[in-house]
Amino acid sequence: MRIVVTGATGNIGTAVLRRLAGTGHQLVGLARRLPEGLPDVEWRTVDLTTVSVEQLAGILGGADAVVHLAWGFQPSHDIDHLEELGVGGTRRVVEAVARADVPHLVHLSSVGAYSPRSDDTPVTESYPTGGVPTSPYSRHKAAAERILDRFEAETAASPGRGTTVTRMRPGIVGQRTAGSALLRYGVPGAIPRRALHLLPVLPLDRGLRIPVVHADDVADAVARALEGRVGGPFNLAADDPLTAADIARGLGAKLVHVPSEVLRPVVAATWRMRLQQIDEGWLDMAYALPLLDTTRARSELGWGATRSAVEVFAEAVEGMRSGASGPTPVLRRRTVPGALRDAVRRGPVARRTRP
């Protein structure tokens, strides 16, 4: 097959290319900045915030499948840009898929698309995808799901059109080469990566439980869906979630229970001061999202997680400490003085954003 992959240099994109390499498929990687190496991939420079549907349809012409992975996390303070890339980019991809009449679209959704949970019972793919209202990431993932809903409805109503739509909804995705970037979202840039093992305490709500999955396992699910052209949504997660105690143990720190409602204003203040990358919506989402029932992926794709949540986290921590990174650029380390200097250049902080 000719398979086009958007976001091909990202955390999951690199894993998908590894999984599909050497399988006889013709791979086309789309990215805003092209990497070196990976000679078996045909690379195209594409920015999903600016590319036209016509241009994108021309690139997708003749493709047997499109794997849409592109999404943005930075700059976390530019919500409009992130929406244009995530939601707007998904809309452009879907419209280009329709125009090029691509038979199969695999979209990377997320556990973040789900509505807040009522308890710790793992949910199936039929659970509502309304998102967590206070999280821009969650709202955008839910909005992308609505775009796919409309596309599937239009396809079903149009004779002769038969695009199969597959939605992957993984938990938090990690791997060693993404550790440096992933953990920098939660660790202030003023803390050197090699000092992580010196962290004495970790202030977290002990009720934290997060579904986690390795990037290679997500890539395997994508490959299985492509090979069988299997449509519909699929939850992807390791058997057991990652807990606050697991995170503390992995960092060699002592867990100190701090209720999430106490942490929230601290996270909000430090984010607005640009001392760290996570807004309070991520904290809300971490405690609101459900755990995942992966029965459908196991039964219909023959899929199974090969690494536990603890193993995925340990691998990411090792990648963080070693500075390992893949084709996706690691977040530039920002010192506290640098962040404050930028704040001064921007001018006075509005009263409503002061901590």
Coordinates of C-alpha atoms in Angstrom, one line a residue:
M1 CA 0.0 0.0 0.0
R2 CA 0.9 3.6 -0.4
I3 CA 0.5 5.0 3.1
V4 CA 0.7 8.7 3.9
V5 CA 1.6 9.6 7.5
T6 CA 1.0 13.2 8.9
G7 CA 3.1 14.2 11.9
A8 CA 5.6 11.5 10.9
T9 CA 8.5 12.9 12.9
G10 CA 6.5 13.0 16.2
N11 CA 6.4 10.7 19.2
I12 CA 3.9 8.2 17.6
G13 CA 4.9 9.0 14.0
T14 CA 8.4 7.7 14.4
A15 CA 7.1 4.5 16.0
V16 CA 4.6 4.0 13.1
L17 CA 7.4 4.4 10.5
R18 CA 9.5 1.9 12.5
R19 CA 6.7 -0.6 12.6
L20 CA 5.9 -0.2 8.8
A21 CA 9.4 -0.1 7.6
G22 CA 10.5 -3.2 5.6
T23 CA 6.9 -4.4 5.2
G24 CA 6.8 -3.6 1.5
H25 CA 4.6 -0.5 1.8
Q26 CA 5.4 2.8 0.1
L27 CA 5.6 5.3 3.0
V28 CA 5.1 9.0 2.6
G29 CA 6.0 11.2 5.6
L30 CA 4.5 14.6 6.1
A31 CA 6.1 17.0 8.6
R32 CA 6.8 20.7 9.0
R33 CA 10.5 20.1 9.5
L34 CA 12.0 17.2 7.7
P35 CA 14.5 14.8 9.5
E36 CA 17.6 13.2 8.2
G37 CA 17.8 9.5 7.6
L38 CA 15.0 7.1 7.1
P39 CA 15.8 6.5 3.4
D40 CA 12.8 4.3 2.8
V41 CA 10.4 7.2 3.4
E42 CA 9.3 9.7 0.8
W43 CA 9.3 13.0 2.8
R44 CA 7.1 16.0 2.0
T45 CA 7.2 19.4 3.8
V46 CA 3.7 20.2 5.0
D47 CA 2.4 22.7 7.6
L48 CA -1.2 21.7 8.4
T49 CA -1.9 25.2 9.7
T50 CA -1.3 26.8 6.2
V51 CA -1.6 24.1 3.5
S52 CA -4.6 24.3 1.3
V53 CA -7.0 21.4 0.9
E54 CA -6.2 21.4 -2.8
Q55 CA -2.4 21.1 -2.1
L56 CA -3.0 18.4 0.4
A57 CA -5.4 16.4 -1.8
G58 CA -2.7 16.5 -4.5
I59 CA -0.2 14.9 -2.0
L60 CA -2.8 12.3 -0.9
G61 CA -3.7 11.4 -4.5
G62 CA -3.1 7.7 -5.1
A63 CA -2.8 6.8 -1.4
D64 CA -4.4 3.6 -0.1
A65 CA -4.4 5.0 3.4
V66 CA -3.7 8.1 5.5
V67 CA -2.6 7.9 9.1
H68 CA -3.3 11.3 10.6
L69 CA -1.0 11.8 13.7
A70 CA -0.1 15.5 13.5
W71 CA -1.0 17.4 16.7
G72 CA 0.6 20.3 18.6
F73 CA 1.4 20.8 22.3
Q74 CA 3.7 23.9 22.1
P75 CA 3.6 26.8 22.5
S76 CA 1.1 26.0 25.2
H77 CA 0.2 29.7 25.7
D78 CA -0.9 30.1 22.0
I79 CA -4.2 28.3 22.1
D80 CA -5.3 29.7 18.8
H81 CA -2.3 28.1 17.0
L82 CA -2.8 24.8 18.7
E83 CA -6.5 24.8 17.7
E84 CA -5.6 25.7 14.1
L85 CA -3.1 22.8 14.0
G86 CA -5.2 20.2 15.8
V87 CA -8.7 20.9 14.8
G88 CA -8.1 22.9 11.6
G89 CA -5.4 20.5 10.5
T90 CA -7.8 17.5 11.0
R91 CA -10.5 19.3 9.0
R92 CA -8.1 19.9 6.2
V93 CA -6.9 16.3 6.2
V94 CA -10.5 14.9 6.2
E95 CA -11.5 17.2 3.4
A96 CA -8.4 16.2 1.4
V97 CA -9.1 12.6 2.0
A98 CA -12.6 13.0 0.7
R99 CA -11.3 14.9 -2.4
A100 CA -8.6 12.4 -3.1
D101 CA -11.0 9.5 -2.5
V102 CA -8.6 7.7 -0.1
P103 CA -10.0 4.3 1.0
H104 CA -8.8 4.4 4.6
L105 CA -8.2 7.1 7.2
V106 CA -6.7 6.2 10.5
H107 CA -7.0 9.2 13.0
L108 CA -5.1 9.4 16.2
S109 CA -7.6 10.5 18.8
S110 CA -6.9 10.2 22.5
V111 CA -8.2 9.3 25.9
G112 CA -8.4 13.1 26.2
A113 CA -11.5 13.1 23.9
Y114 CA -13.6 11.4 26.5
S115 CA -15.9 13.1 28.9
P116 CA -15.2 13.2 32.6
R117 CA -15.5 9.9 34.4
S118 CA -17.9 9.1 37.3
D119 CA -15.8 6.3 38.8
D120 CA -12.7 4.1 38.1
T121 CA -14.6 1.6 35.9
P122 CA -12.8 1.3 32.6
V123 CA -14.9 2.6 29.7
T124 CA -15.5 1.1 26.3
E125 CA -15.4 3.1 23.0
S126 CA -19.1 3.9 23.3
Y127 CA -18.4 6.3 26.2
P128 CA -19.2 10.0 25.3
T129 CA -16.4 12.0 23.7
G130 CA -17.4 15.4 25.0
G131 CA -13.9 16.2 26.4
V132 CA -13.0 18.0 29.6
P133 CA -14.2 21.6 29.2
T134 CA -11.4 23.3 31.1
S135 CA -8.6 21.6 29.0
P136 CA -7.9 23.1 25.6
Y137 CA -6.2 19.8 24.5
S138 CA -9.3 17.8 25.5
R139 CA -11.7 20.2 23.8
H140 CA -9.7 20.1 20.6
K141 CA -9.6 16.3 20.6
A142 CA -13.3 16.2 21.1
A143 CA -13.8 18.7 18.3
A144 CA -11.7 16.5 16.0
E145 CA -14.0 13.6 16.8
R146 CA -17.0 15.7 15.7
I147 CA -15.3 16.4 12.3
L148 CA -14.9 12.6 11.9
D149 CA -18.6 12.1 12.9
R150 CA -19.7 14.5 10.1
F151 CA -17.4 12.9 7.6
E152 CA -18.6 9.4 8.3
A153 CA -22.2 10.6 8.1
E154 CA -21.6 12.3 4.7
T155 CA -19.8 9.2 3.4
A156 CA -22.6 6.9 4.4
A157 CA -25.1 9.2 2.6
S158 CA -23.0 9.3 -0.6
P159 CA -23.2 6.2 -2.9
G160 CA -19.9 5.1 -4.3
R161 CA -17.8 6.6 -1.5
G162 CA -16.4 4.1 0.9
T163 CA -13.7 5.6 3.2
T164 CA -13.1 3.5 6.2
V165 CA -12.4 5.6 9.3
T166 CA -10.4 4.2 12.2
R167 CA -10.0 6.2 15.5
M168 CA -7.2 5.2 17.9
R169 CA -7.8 6.5 21.4
P170 CA -4.6 5.8 23.4
G171 CA -3.8 6.8 26.9
I172 CA -0.7 8.9 27.5
V173 CA 1.9 7.7 25.0
G174 CA 5.6 7.4 25.9
Q175 CA 8.9 5.9 24.7
R176 CA 12.5 6.5 25.5
T177 CA 13.3 9.0 22.6
A178 CA 10.3 11.1 23.6
G179 CA 11.2 11.2 27.3
S180 CA 13.0 14.5 27.2
A181 CA 10.2 16.3 25.5
L182 CA 7.4 14.6 27.4
L183 CA 8.7 15.1 30.9
R184 CA 9.7 18.7 30.2
Y185 CA 6.0 19.5 30.1
G186 CA 5.8 18.8 33.8
V187 CA 9.4 19.6 35.0
P188 CA 10.4 23.3 35.1
G189 CA 13.3 24.1 32.8
A190 CA 15.4 25.4 35.6
I191 CA 15.8 21.8 36.9
P192 CA 18.7 20.0 35.0
R193 CA 17.6 16.7 33.6
R194 CA 20.4 14.9 35.5
A195 CA 19.1 16.2 38.8
L196 CA 15.8 14.3 38.5
H197 CA 17.1 11.5 40.7
L198 CA 17.8 14.1 43.4
L199 CA 14.1 15.1 43.7
P200 CA 13.3 14.5 47.4
V201 CA 9.5 14.7 47.3
L202 CA 6.8 14.7 44.7
P203 CA 3.7 16.7 45.6
L204 CA 0.7 15.0 43.9
D205 CA -2.8 13.9 44.7
R206 CA -2.5 10.2 45.6
G207 CA -5.7 9.5 43.7
L208 CA -4.0 10.1 40.3
R209 CA -4.5 7.1 37.9
I210 CA -3.5 7.6 34.2
P211 CA -3.9 5.1 31.3
V212 CA -0.5 4.8 29.6
V213 CA 0.7 3.0 26.5
H214 CA 4.0 2.6 24.7
A215 CA 4.4 4.3 21.3
D216 CA 5.4 1.0 19.7
D217 CA 2.2 -0.6 20.9
V218 CA 0.2 2.2 19.4
A219 CA 2.1 1.8 16.2
D220 CA 1.3 -1.9 16.2
A221 CA -2.4 -1.2 16.5
V222 CA -2.2 1.2 13.6
A223 CA -0.4 -1.4 11.5
R224 CA -3.0 -4.0 12.3
A225 CA -5.9 -1.7 11.4
L226 CA -4.2 -0.8 8.1
E227 CA -3.5 -4.4 7.2
G228 CA -7.1 -5.5 7.9
R229 CA -8.7 -2.2 7.0
V230 CA -10.6 -2.3 10.2
G231 CA -12.7 0.7 11.1
G232 CA -14.2 2.2 14.2
P233 CA -12.7 3.4 17.5
F234 CA -10.1 1.5 19.6
N235 CA -9.0 2.2 23.1
L236 CA -5.3 1.5 23.6
A237 CA -3.6 1.2 27.1
A238 CA -1.5 -1.0 29.2
D239 CA -3.4 -3.3 31.5
D240 CA -2.8 -1.3 34.7
P241 CA -2.8 2.5 34.9
L242 CA 0.1 4.6 36.1
T243 CA -0.5 5.9 39.7
A244 CA 1.0 8.8 41.7
A245 CA 2.9 6.2 43.7
D246 CA 4.4 4.8 40.5
I247 CA 5.5 8.2 39.4
A248 CA 7.2 9.0 42.7
R249 CA 8.9 5.6 42.8
G250 CA 10.1 6.0 39.2
L251 CA 11.7 9.4 40.1
G252 CA 13.1 8.1 43.3
A253 CA 11.1 10.6 45.3
K254 CA 8.7 10.4 48.3
L255 CA 5.1 11.0 47.4
V256 CA 3.5 13.8 49.4
H257 CA -0.2 13.8 49.1
V258 CA -1.5 17.3 48.0
P259 CA -5.1 17.4 46.9
S260 CA -5.6 18.4 43.3
E261 CA -7.7 21.4 44.2
V262 CA -4.7 22.7 46.2
L263 CA -2.3 22.0 43.3
R264 CA -4.5 23.6 40.7
P265 CA -3.9 27.3 41.5
V266 CA -0.1 26.6 41.8
V267 CA -0.1 25.0 38.4
A268 CA -2.1 27.8 36.9
A269 CA 0.1 30.5 38.4
T270 CA 3.4 29.0 37.3
W271 CA 2.0 28.4 33.8
R272 CA 0.9 32.0 33.4
M273 CA 4.4 33.1 34.6
R274 CA 5.8 30.7 32.0
L275 CA 7.9 28.8 34.5
Q276 CA 6.5 25.5 33.3
Q277 CA 4.5 24.2 30.3
I278 CA 1.3 22.7 31.8
D279 CA -1.8 24.7 32.2
E280 CA -4.4 23.8 34.8
G281 CA -6.5 22.1 32.2
W282 CA -4.0 19.3 32.0
L283 CA -4.3 18.7 35.8
D284 CA -8.1 18.8 35.5
M285 CA -7.9 16.3 32.7
A286 CA -5.5 14.0 34.5
Y287 CA -8.0 13.5 37.3
A288 CA -11.2 13.5 35.2
L289 CA -10.5 11.2 32.3
P290 CA -11.6 7.5 32.5
L291 CA -9.5 4.4 32.5
L292 CA -9.8 2.4 29.2
D293 CA -11.3 -0.9 28.4
T294 CA -9.2 -2.4 25.5
T295 CA -11.3 -5.5 24.8
R296 CA -12.2 -4.3 21.3
A297 CA -8.6 -3.8 20.2
R298 CA -7.7 -7.2 21.6
S299 CA -10.6 -9.1 20.0
E300 CA -10.8 -7.3 16.6
L301 CA -7.1 -6.4 16.0
G302 CA -5.4 -9.2 18.0
W303 CA -3.6 -6.4 19.8
G304 CA -2.1 -6.4 23.2
A305 CA 0.2 -4.0 25.2
T306 CA 3.7 -5.4 25.4
R307 CA 4.9 -3.0 28.2
S308 CA 3.2 -2.1 31.4
A309 CA 2.5 1.5 32.4
V310 CA 5.4 1.4 34.9
E311 CA 7.8 0.2 32.2
V312 CA 6.7 2.9 29.8
F313 CA 7.2 5.6 32.5
A314 CA 10.6 4.2 33.5
E315 CA 11.7 4.2 29.9
A316 CA 10.6 7.9 29.5
V317 CA 12.4 8.9 32.7
E318 CA 15.6 7.2 31.4
G319 CA 15.2 9.1 28.1
M320 CA 14.8 12.3 30.1
R321 CA 17.9 11.8 32.2
S322 CA 20.0 10.8 29.2
G323 CA 18.7 13.5 27.0
A324 CA 17.7 11.0 24.3
S325 CA 15.6 12.4 21.6
G326 CA 14.2 11.3 18.2
P327 CA 13.6 13.3 15.0
T328 CA 11.2 15.6 16.9
P329 CA 13.2 18.5 18.5
V330 CA 13.4 18.3 22.2
L331 CA 11.9 21.3 24.0
R332 CA 14.5 24.0 24.5
R333 CA 15.4 24.2 28.2
R334 CA 14.2 27.6 29.6
T335 CA 15.8 28.9 32.8
V336 CA 13.7 30.8 35.3
P337 CA 15.7 34.1 34.6
G338 CA 15.0 33.6 30.9
A339 CA 11.3 33.1 31.5
L340 CA 11.2 36.2 33.7
R341 CA 13.1 38.2 31.1
D342 CA 10.6 37.3 28.4
A343 CA 7.8 38.3 30.8
V344 CA 9.3 41.7 31.3
R345 CA 9.6 42.2 27.5
R346 CA 6.0 41.4 27.1
G347 CA 5.1 44.1 29.5
P348 CA 2.9 44.3 32.7
V349 CA 0.9 41.2 33.6
A350 CA -2.8 41.8 33.6
R351 CA -4.5 41.7 37.0
R352 CA -6.7 38.8 36.1
T353 CA -3.6 36.6 35.3
R354 CA -1.6 37.4 38.5
P355 CA -1.2 34.5 40.9

